Amino acid sequence: MFKIAVIIETDQGGIKSSCFEALTAARADESCAVTAFLADEDPSKHRSVLEEYGAARIIAINKSGGRLNDRPEAAAAAMAEAVKKFEPDAIAAAGTPRGNDMLCRIAAILDIPLVLDCTRVDFAAREVQKSRFSGKTSVVLKFEPGLFSCSIRPKAVPAGRSPSTAETIEFQYLAENPERIRVAGVKRNPDAPLELREASIIISGGKALGSAENFEILDACAKKIGAAVGASRAAVDAGFAPHSMQVGQTGKTVSPSIYIACGISGSIQHFAGMKTSRTIIAVNIDPGAPIFGKCDYGVVGDLFEIVPALTETLA
């Protein structure tokens, strides 16, 4: 039986949705046994949902003398010690910023191979697939025998339920070395936007919006449809949006269920960052825009009329 440890990321009392995708990828092969590695102050409240997504075992990791949430250095050390004890054949995590950070730390501590942002994983075959050259090609990488680690791109694998009954095992981490970084406090921004890479729907704007203020048109629509707001490189370079919103080769690569491109011409660089979207909708006043050759549905028209009309219809 091939044993896979999936690092579970919690945020504001719940489990990140991308972790369910990682669990789904891990149990795709029936010959694999999936264990959830969870560092949380109250692991019992997550048991039922982890069982729902197929975890056969839950390792509840605690640290003597303190919490692990929001303490990446201590959490990674604790996870690494748990890996040594329970000896999985592979370690997986969701390819979120925190998931990638945690996996990099664990891989460094254990001195094991690591591949980030995988679009497909065959754990039993020890193979992963990654996108290369702006999505024009993909490469399959095969690990040598021994423990390996990988993160899975959010939305690359649809999350699927597979109810199970999980055994919960407590693991107490006894810290030997003092932490070099201590978190004094955590203050969350209640108005923080949805994370692009985890959003099921994204509505993005291009330079055609004309100003940062005009992105409020997209913000209003996004609130109605539960979407995250993105931007093209041209819009970011023009100062209309921060780089954290940029979708494309030099920005973020996303795979939402629906991607709505408003006033975006459809350059190769932008397309490389959203080509794996399941449905692409384009709104552009130029009928000759390249985006219309790459989308599933196209609307030729003024985004300043179409987007507000859509928002009003949904109100």
mmCIF file of C-alpha atoms in Angstrom:
data_model
loop_
_atom_site.group_PDB
_atom_site.id
_atom_site.type_symbol
_atom_site.label_atom_id
_atom_site.label_comp_id
_atom_site.label_asym_id
_atom_site.label_seq_id
_atom_site.Cartn_x
_atom_site.Cartn_y
_atom_site.Cartn_z
ATOM 1 C CA MET A 1 0.000 0.000 0.000
ATOM 2 C CA PHE A 2 1.438 3.371 -1.088
ATOM 3 C CA LYS A 3 1.118 5.837 1.810
ATOM 4 C CA ILE A 4 0.490 9.543 1.137
ATOM 5 C CA ALA A 5 0.574 12.328 3.720
ATOM 6 C CA VAL A 6 -1.521 15.357 2.744
ATOM 7 C CA ILE A 7 -0.708 18.595 4.577
ATOM 8 C CA ILE A 8 -3.987 20.236 5.617
ATOM 9 C CA GLU A 9 -4.141 24.026 5.706
ATOM 10 C CA THR A 10 -6.689 25.761 7.927
ATOM 11 C CA ASP A 11 -7.762 29.379 7.792
ATOM 12 C CA GLN A 12 -10.271 31.280 9.922
ATOM 13 C CA GLY A 13 -11.676 28.122 11.463
ATOM 14 C CA GLY A 14 -12.081 26.092 8.275
ATOM 15 C CA ILE A 15 -10.057 23.964 5.889
ATOM 16 C CA LYS A 16 -8.891 25.539 2.626
ATOM 17 C CA SER A 17 -10.930 24.180 -0.290
ATOM 18 C CA SER A 18 -7.746 23.431 -2.230
ATOM 19 C CA CYS A 19 -6.856 20.838 0.405
ATOM 20 C CA PHE A 20 -9.919 18.807 -0.619
ATOM 21 C CA GLU A 21 -8.549 18.803 -4.163
ATOM 22 C CA ALA A 22 -5.205 17.520 -2.844
ATOM 23 C CA LEU A 23 -7.005 14.764 -0.915
ATOM 24 C CA THR A 24 -8.925 13.837 -4.070
ATOM 25 C CA ALA A 25 -5.714 13.621 -6.091
ATOM 26 C CA ALA A 26 -4.076 11.506 -3.400
ATOM 27 C CA ARG A 27 -6.817 8.888 -3.322
ATOM 28 C CA ALA A 28 -7.306 8.692 -7.107
ATOM 29 C CA ASP A 29 -5.468 5.362 -7.058
ATOM 30 C CA GLU A 30 -7.168 2.777 -4.846
ATOM 31 C CA SER A 31 -3.773 1.334 -3.967
ATOM 32 C CA CYS A 32 -2.948 4.526 -2.052
ATOM 33 C CA ALA A 33 -3.695 5.114 1.635
ATOM 34 C CA VAL A 34 -4.278 8.768 2.499
ATOM 35 C CA THR A 35 -3.350 10.351 5.824
ATOM 36 C CA ALA A 36 -4.220 13.958 6.674
ATOM 37 C CA PHE A 37 -1.515 15.827 8.607
ATOM 38 C CA LEU A 38 -3.311 18.542 10.570
ATOM 39 C CA ALA A 39 -1.820 21.166 12.893
ATOM 40 C CA ASP A 40 -4.782 22.931 14.484
ATOM 41 C CA GLU A 41 -5.831 23.914 17.993
ATOM 42 C CA ASP A 42 -9.067 21.926 17.685
ATOM 43 C CA PRO A 43 -8.500 19.051 15.213
ATOM 44 C CA SER A 44 -11.676 17.221 16.239
ATOM 45 C CA LYS A 45 -13.906 19.799 14.527
ATOM 46 C CA HIS A 46 -12.319 18.971 11.158
ATOM 47 C CA ARG A 47 -12.620 15.194 11.421
ATOM 48 C CA SER A 48 -15.992 14.778 9.702
ATOM 49 C CA VAL A 49 -15.104 16.853 6.631
ATOM 50 C CA LEU A 50 -11.724 15.123 6.260
ATOM 51 C CA GLU A 51 -13.509 11.772 6.403
ATOM 52 C CA GLU A 52 -15.953 13.031 3.786
ATOM 53 C CA TYR A 53 -13.052 13.599 1.384
ATOM 54 C CA GLY A 54 -11.472 10.213 1.942
ATOM 55 C CA ALA A 55 -8.855 10.592 4.677
ATOM 56 C CA ALA A 56 -8.264 7.144 6.187
ATOM 57 C CA ARG A 57 -6.199 8.521 9.049
ATOM 58 C CA ILE A 58 -5.723 11.919 10.696
ATOM 59 C CA ILE A 59 -2.493 12.872 12.434
ATOM 60 C CA ALA A 60 -3.328 15.696 14.856
ATOM 61 C CA ILE A 61 -0.038 17.518 15.411
ATOM 62 C CA ASN A 62 0.469 19.602 18.550
ATOM 63 C CA LYS A 63 3.463 21.509 19.891
ATOM 64 C CA SER A 64 4.398 21.561 23.541
ATOM 65 C CA GLY A 65 4.088 25.040 24.967
ATOM 66 C CA GLY A 66 2.325 26.750 22.102
ATOM 67 C CA ARG A 67 0.197 26.756 18.972
ATOM 68 C CA LEU A 68 1.364 26.042 15.451
ATOM 69 C CA ASN A 69 -1.109 28.094 13.426
ATOM 70 C CA ASP A 70 0.558 31.166 11.912
ATOM 71 C CA ARG A 71 4.011 29.884 12.974
ATOM 72 C CA PRO A 72 5.491 28.392 9.790
ATOM 73 C CA GLU A 73 8.943 27.618 11.188
ATOM 74 C CA ALA A 74 7.590 25.611 14.121
ATOM 75 C CA ALA A 75 4.809 24.032 12.058
ATOM 76 C CA ALA A 76 7.244 22.798 9.406
ATOM 77 C CA ALA A 77 9.552 21.326 12.040
ATOM 78 C CA ALA A 78 6.601 19.570 13.680
ATOM 79 C CA MET A 79 5.341 18.245 10.338
ATOM 80 C CA ALA A 80 8.813 16.964 9.462
ATOM 81 C CA GLU A 81 9.049 15.084 12.765
ATOM 82 C CA ALA A 82 5.614 13.560 12.153
ATOM 83 C CA VAL A 83 6.742 12.433 8.695
ATOM 84 C CA LYS A 84 9.766 10.721 10.254
ATOM 85 C CA LYS A 85 7.536 8.880 12.715
ATOM 86 C CA PHE A 86 4.733 7.773 10.394
ATOM 87 C CA GLU A 87 6.921 7.192 7.315
ATOM 88 C CA PRO A 88 4.691 8.041 4.320
ATOM 89 C CA ASP A 89 5.932 7.334 0.800
ATOM 90 C CA ALA A 90 4.977 10.808 -0.443
ATOM 91 C CA ILE A 91 3.942 14.204 0.913
ATOM 92 C CA ALA A 92 1.378 16.380 -0.868
ATOM 93 C CA ALA A 93 -0.101 19.812 -0.256
ATOM 94 C CA ALA A 94 -2.350 22.312 -1.972
ATOM 95 C CA GLY A 95 -0.325 24.724 -4.111
ATOM 96 C CA THR A 96 -1.436 27.804 -2.195
ATOM 97 C CA PRO A 97 1.126 30.369 -0.989
ATOM 98 C CA ARG A 98 1.084 28.858 2.506
ATOM 99 C CA GLY A 99 0.963 25.300 1.207
ATOM 100 C CA ASN A 100 3.980 25.827 -1.040
ATOM 101 C CA ASP A 101 5.858 27.602 1.740
ATOM 102 C CA MET A 102 5.200 24.766 4.185
ATOM 103 C CA LEU A 103 6.169 22.073 1.701
ATOM 104 C CA CYS A 104 9.423 23.874 0.815
ATOM 105 C CA ARG A 105 10.356 24.045 4.489
ATOM 106 C CA ILE A 106 9.552 20.371 5.077
ATOM 107 C CA ALA A 107 11.455 19.273 1.963
ATOM 108 C CA ALA A 108 14.490 21.289 3.086
ATOM 109 C CA ILE A 109 14.417 19.796 6.588
ATOM 110 C CA LEU A 110 14.092 16.232 5.290
ATOM 111 C CA ASP A 111 16.348 16.781 2.251
ATOM 112 C CA ILE A 112 13.852 15.249 -0.172
ATOM 113 C CA PRO A 113 12.884 16.123 -3.774
ATOM 114 C CA LEU A 114 10.085 18.636 -4.307
ATOM 115 C CA VAL A 115 7.994 19.716 -7.306
ATOM 116 C CA LEU A 116 5.528 22.605 -6.963
ATOM 117 C CA ASP A 117 2.398 23.539 -8.917
ATOM 118 C CA CYS A 118 1.666 20.125 -10.435
ATOM 119 C CA THR A 119 -1.340 19.796 -12.730
ATOM 120 C CA ARG A 120 -1.508 16.002 -12.454
ATOM 121 C CA VAL A 121 -0.042 13.464 -10.042
ATOM 122 C CA ASP A 122 0.225 9.670 -10.204
ATOM 123 C CA PHE A 123 1.560 8.877 -6.755
ATOM 124 C CA ALA A 124 1.860 5.114 -7.162
ATOM 125 C CA ALA A 125 3.827 5.593 -10.393
ATOM 126 C CA ARG A 126 5.869 8.360 -8.706
ATOM 127 C CA GLU A 127 5.073 10.756 -11.567
ATOM 128 C CA VAL A 128 3.919 14.376 -11.698
ATOM 129 C CA GLN A 129 3.006 16.660 -14.585
ATOM 130 C CA LYS A 130 3.794 20.367 -14.849
ATOM 131 C CA SER A 131 2.965 23.038 -17.390
ATOM 132 C CA ARG A 132 5.918 24.589 -19.240
ATOM 133 C CA PHE A 133 6.608 27.381 -21.748
ATOM 134 C CA SER A 134 3.515 29.452 -20.966
ATOM 135 C CA GLY A 135 1.292 26.395 -21.118
ATOM 136 C CA LYS A 136 2.361 25.431 -24.644
ATOM 137 C CA THR A 137 3.806 22.145 -23.418
ATOM 138 C CA SER A 138 3.746 19.965 -20.346
ATOM 139 C CA VAL A 139 6.451 17.812 -18.833
ATOM 140 C CA VAL A 140 6.165 14.566 -16.864
ATOM 141 C CA LEU A 141 8.701 14.161 -14.067
ATOM 142 C CA LYS A 142 9.426 10.834 -12.388
ATOM 143 C CA PHE A 143 10.856 10.582 -8.882
ATOM 144 C CA GLU A 144 13.558 8.116 -7.941
ATOM 145 C CA PRO A 145 12.743 5.599 -5.157
ATOM 146 C CA GLY A 146 12.390 7.240 -1.758
ATOM 147 C CA LEU A 147 10.234 9.861 -0.088
ATOM 148 C CA PHE A 148 9.160 12.746 -2.364
ATOM 149 C CA SER A 149 6.910 15.789 -2.109
ATOM 150 C CA CYS A 150 4.718 17.822 -4.449
ATOM 151 C CA SER A 151 2.090 20.537 -4.386
ATOM 152 C CA ILE A 152 -1.004 20.469 -6.566
ATOM 153 C CA ARG A 153 -2.154 23.552 -8.450
ATOM 154 C CA PRO A 154 -5.493 24.828 -7.095
ATOM 155 C CA LYS A 155 -8.422 23.888 -9.367
ATOM 156 C CA ALA A 156 -6.263 21.468 -11.386
ATOM 157 C CA VAL A 157 -8.063 18.513 -9.786
ATOM 158 C CA PRO A 158 -11.815 18.796 -9.069
ATOM 159 C CA ALA A 159 -12.553 17.955 -5.435
ATOM 160 C CA GLY A 160 -14.658 14.829 -5.025
ATOM 161 C CA ARG A 161 -16.207 13.259 -1.955
ATOM 162 C CA SER A 162 -15.433 9.683 -0.929
ATOM 163 C CA PRO A 163 -16.737 9.092 2.614
ATOM 164 C CA SER A 164 -14.492 7.094 4.912
ATOM 165 C CA THR A 165 -13.951 6.406 8.589
ATOM 166 C CA ALA A 166 -10.712 7.912 9.843
ATOM 167 C CA GLU A 167 -8.574 7.007 12.815
ATOM 168 C CA THR A 168 -7.230 10.051 14.682
ATOM 169 C CA ILE A 169 -3.743 9.857 16.183
ATOM 170 C CA GLU A 170 -2.294 12.553 18.430
ATOM 171 C CA PHE A 171 1.326 13.535 17.753
ATOM 172 C CA GLN A 172 3.077 15.755 20.273
ATOM 173 C CA TYR A 173 6.038 17.717 18.932
ATOM 174 C CA LEU A 174 8.688 18.502 21.520
ATOM 175 C CA ALA A 175 10.634 21.479 20.220
ATOM 176 C CA GLU A 176 14.382 21.167 20.736
ATOM 177 C CA ASN A 177 15.488 24.479 19.252
ATOM 178 C CA PRO A 178 14.015 27.918 19.988
ATOM 179 C CA GLU A 179 12.195 29.563 17.101
ATOM 180 C CA ARG A 180 14.024 32.386 15.365
ATOM 181 C CA ILE A 181 10.752 34.074 14.406
ATOM 182 C CA ARG A 182 7.857 34.641 16.763
ATOM 183 C CA VAL A 183 4.468 35.936 15.623
ATOM 184 C CA ALA A 184 3.391 38.796 17.867
ATOM 185 C CA GLY A 185 -0.148 38.829 16.520
ATOM 186 C CA VAL A 186 -2.348 38.277 13.503
ATOM 187 C CA LYS A 187 -4.730 40.930 12.210
ATOM 188 C CA ARG A 188 -7.052 39.898 9.417
ATOM 189 C CA ASN A 189 -8.424 42.304 6.843
ATOM 190 C CA PRO A 190 -12.211 41.804 6.662
ATOM 191 C CA ASP A 191 -12.242 43.430 3.219
ATOM 192 C CA ALA A 192 -9.490 41.246 1.761
ATOM 193 C CA PRO A 193 -10.401 40.001 -1.743
ATOM 194 C CA LEU A 194 -10.777 36.350 -2.660
ATOM 195 C CA GLU A 195 -7.536 34.566 -3.496
ATOM 196 C CA LEU A 196 -7.321 34.337 -7.290
ATOM 197 C CA ARG A 197 -5.903 30.819 -7.471
ATOM 198 C CA GLU A 198 -8.657 29.405 -5.279
ATOM 199 C CA ALA A 199 -11.631 31.187 -6.848
ATOM 200 C CA SER A 200 -14.195 29.219 -8.840
ATOM 201 C CA ILE A 201 -15.119 32.351 -10.809
ATOM 202 C CA ILE A 202 -12.771 35.152 -11.867
ATOM 203 C CA ILE A 203 -13.666 38.385 -13.622
ATOM 204 C CA SER A 204 -10.602 40.194 -14.985
ATOM 205 C CA GLY A 205 -10.089 43.614 -16.489
ATOM 206 C CA GLY A 206 -7.625 44.941 -19.031
ATOM 207 C CA LYS A 207 -6.158 48.307 -19.881
ATOM 208 C CA ALA A 208 -9.448 49.204 -21.567
ATOM 209 C CA LEU A 209 -10.910 49.961 -18.137
ATOM 210 C CA GLY A 210 -8.925 53.191 -18.233
ATOM 211 C CA SER A 211 -8.357 53.727 -14.501
ATOM 212 C CA ALA A 212 -8.127 52.047 -11.115
ATOM 213 C CA GLU A 213 -11.472 53.597 -10.179
ATOM 214 C CA ASN A 214 -13.181 51.841 -13.080
ATOM 215 C CA PHE A 215 -12.204 48.466 -11.616
ATOM 216 C CA GLU A 216 -15.037 49.141 -9.155
ATOM 217 C CA ILE A 217 -17.347 48.083 -11.998
ATOM 218 C CA LEU A 218 -15.786 44.627 -11.854
ATOM 219 C CA ASP A 219 -15.762 44.632 -8.037
ATOM 220 C CA ALA A 220 -19.516 45.222 -7.945
ATOM 221 C CA CYS A 221 -20.179 42.383 -10.366
ATOM 222 C CA ALA A 222 -17.760 40.083 -8.535
ATOM 223 C CA LYS A 223 -19.647 40.532 -5.266
ATOM 224 C CA LYS A 224 -22.870 39.440 -6.961
ATOM 225 C CA ILE A 225 -21.431 36.263 -8.455
ATOM 226 C CA GLY A 226 -18.938 35.345 -5.723
ATOM 227 C CA ALA A 227 -15.940 35.964 -7.951
ATOM 228 C CA ALA A 228 -12.380 37.134 -7.483
ATOM 229 C CA VAL A 229 -11.145 40.097 -9.512
ATOM 230 C CA GLY A 230 -8.060 39.792 -11.710
ATOM 231 C CA ALA A 231 -6.197 42.014 -14.132
ATOM 232 C CA SER A 232 -4.055 41.793 -17.239
ATOM 233 C CA ARG A 233 -0.407 42.799 -17.225
ATOM 234 C CA ALA A 234 -1.252 45.896 -19.259
ATOM 235 C CA ALA A 235 -3.716 47.013 -16.584
ATOM 236 C CA VAL A 236 -1.168 46.368 -13.830
ATOM 237 C CA ASP A 237 1.617 48.174 -15.705
ATOM 238 C CA ALA A 238 -0.724 51.131 -16.171
ATOM 239 C CA GLY A 239 -1.231 51.297 -12.401
ATOM 240 C CA PHE A 240 -4.890 50.301 -12.495
ATOM 241 C CA ALA A 241 -4.427 47.210 -10.288
ATOM 242 C CA PRO A 242 -1.750 45.730 -7.988
ATOM 243 C CA HIS A 243 0.520 42.925 -9.164
ATOM 244 C CA SER A 244 -1.236 40.536 -6.757
ATOM 245 C CA MET A 245 -4.221 40.663 -9.147
ATOM 246 C CA GLN A 246 -2.224 39.953 -12.301
ATOM 247 C CA VAL A 247 -3.148 36.858 -14.310
ATOM 248 C CA GLY A 248 -0.692 35.632 -16.913
ATOM 249 C CA GLN A 249 2.798 34.369 -17.584
ATOM 250 C CA THR A 250 4.394 36.910 -15.232
ATOM 251 C CA GLY A 251 1.469 36.851 -12.809
ATOM 252 C CA LYS A 252 -0.681 34.064 -11.439
ATOM 253 C CA THR A 253 -1.793 30.921 -13.228
ATOM 254 C CA VAL A 254 -5.447 30.167 -12.510
ATOM 255 C CA SER A 255 -7.892 27.381 -13.357
ATOM 256 C CA PRO A 256 -11.384 28.576 -12.367
ATOM 257 C CA SER A 257 -14.645 27.071 -13.533
ATOM 258 C CA ILE A 258 -15.507 30.390 -15.209
ATOM 259 C CA TYR A 259 -13.112 33.108 -16.374
ATOM 260 C CA ILE A 260 -14.594 36.400 -17.617
ATOM 261 C CA ALA A 261 -12.157 38.620 -19.527
ATOM 262 C CA CYS A 262 -13.341 42.228 -19.810
ATOM 263 C CA GLY A 263 -11.491 44.574 -22.120
ATOM 264 C CA ILE A 264 -8.580 42.144 -22.462
ATOM 265 C CA SER A 265 -7.181 41.642 -25.955
ATOM 266 C CA GLY A 266 -5.947 38.116 -25.255
ATOM 267 C CA SER A 267 -2.166 38.136 -25.562
ATOM 268 C CA ILE A 268 -0.247 34.862 -25.462
ATOM 269 C CA GLN A 269 1.173 35.851 -22.077
ATOM 270 C CA HIS A 270 -2.265 36.437 -20.551
ATOM 271 C CA PHE A 271 -3.739 33.309 -22.115
ATOM 272 C CA ALA A 272 -0.911 31.251 -20.595
ATOM 273 C CA GLY A 273 -2.198 32.164 -17.139
ATOM 274 C CA MET A 274 -5.864 31.241 -17.653
ATOM 275 C CA LYS A 275 -6.015 28.744 -20.541
ATOM 276 C CA THR A 276 -6.936 25.874 -18.194
ATOM 277 C CA SER A 277 -10.170 27.619 -17.157
ATOM 278 C CA ARG A 278 -13.124 25.355 -17.853
ATOM 279 C CA THR A 279 -15.183 28.109 -19.467
ATOM 280 C CA ILE A 280 -13.783 31.374 -20.839
ATOM 281 C CA ILE A 281 -16.097 34.315 -21.535
ATOM 282 C CA ALA A 282 -14.793 37.415 -23.318
ATOM 283 C CA VAL A 283 -16.269 40.913 -23.403
ATOM 284 C CA ASN A 284 -14.527 43.245 -25.843
ATOM 285 C CA ILE A 285 -15.600 46.087 -28.093
ATOM 286 C CA ASP A 286 -13.134 45.001 -30.797
ATOM 287 C CA PRO A 287 -14.549 42.079 -32.830
ATOM 288 C CA GLY A 288 -11.037 41.309 -34.068
ATOM 289 C CA ALA A 289 -9.513 40.909 -30.595
ATOM 290 C CA PRO A 290 -7.448 37.688 -30.312
ATOM 291 C CA ILE A 291 -9.373 36.712 -27.172
ATOM 292 C CA PHE A 292 -12.378 35.786 -29.335
ATOM 293 C CA GLY A 293 -10.340 33.028 -30.939
ATOM 294 C CA LYS A 294 -9.619 31.504 -27.533
ATOM 295 C CA CYS A 295 -12.885 31.853 -25.618
ATOM 296 C CA ASP A 296 -15.930 29.608 -25.298
ATOM 297 C CA TYR A 297 -18.379 32.524 -25.362
ATOM 298 C CA GLY A 298 -17.753 35.999 -26.728
ATOM 299 C CA VAL A 299 -19.664 39.250 -26.351
ATOM 300 C CA VAL A 300 -18.788 42.079 -28.740
ATOM 301 C CA GLY A 301 -19.716 45.263 -26.944
ATOM 302 C CA ASP A 302 -18.785 48.001 -24.493
ATOM 303 C CA LEU A 303 -17.800 46.542 -21.117
ATOM 304 C CA PHE A 304 -18.962 49.771 -19.441
ATOM 305 C CA GLU A 305 -22.487 48.902 -20.572
ATOM 306 C CA ILE A 306 -22.419 45.103 -20.419
ATOM 307 C CA VAL A 307 -20.855 44.545 -16.975
ATOM 308 C CA PRO A 308 -23.125 47.018 -15.108
ATOM 309 C CA ALA A 309 -26.133 45.518 -16.910
ATOM 310 C CA LEU A 310 -25.077 42.050 -15.738
ATOM 311 C CA THR A 311 -24.639 43.318 -12.182
ATOM 312 C CA GLU A 312 -28.072 44.963 -12.235
ATOM 313 C CA THR A 313 -29.679 41.797 -13.597
ATOM 314 C CA LEU A 314 -28.181 39.800 -10.728
ATOM 315 C CA ALA A 315 -29.202 42.353 -8.088
#
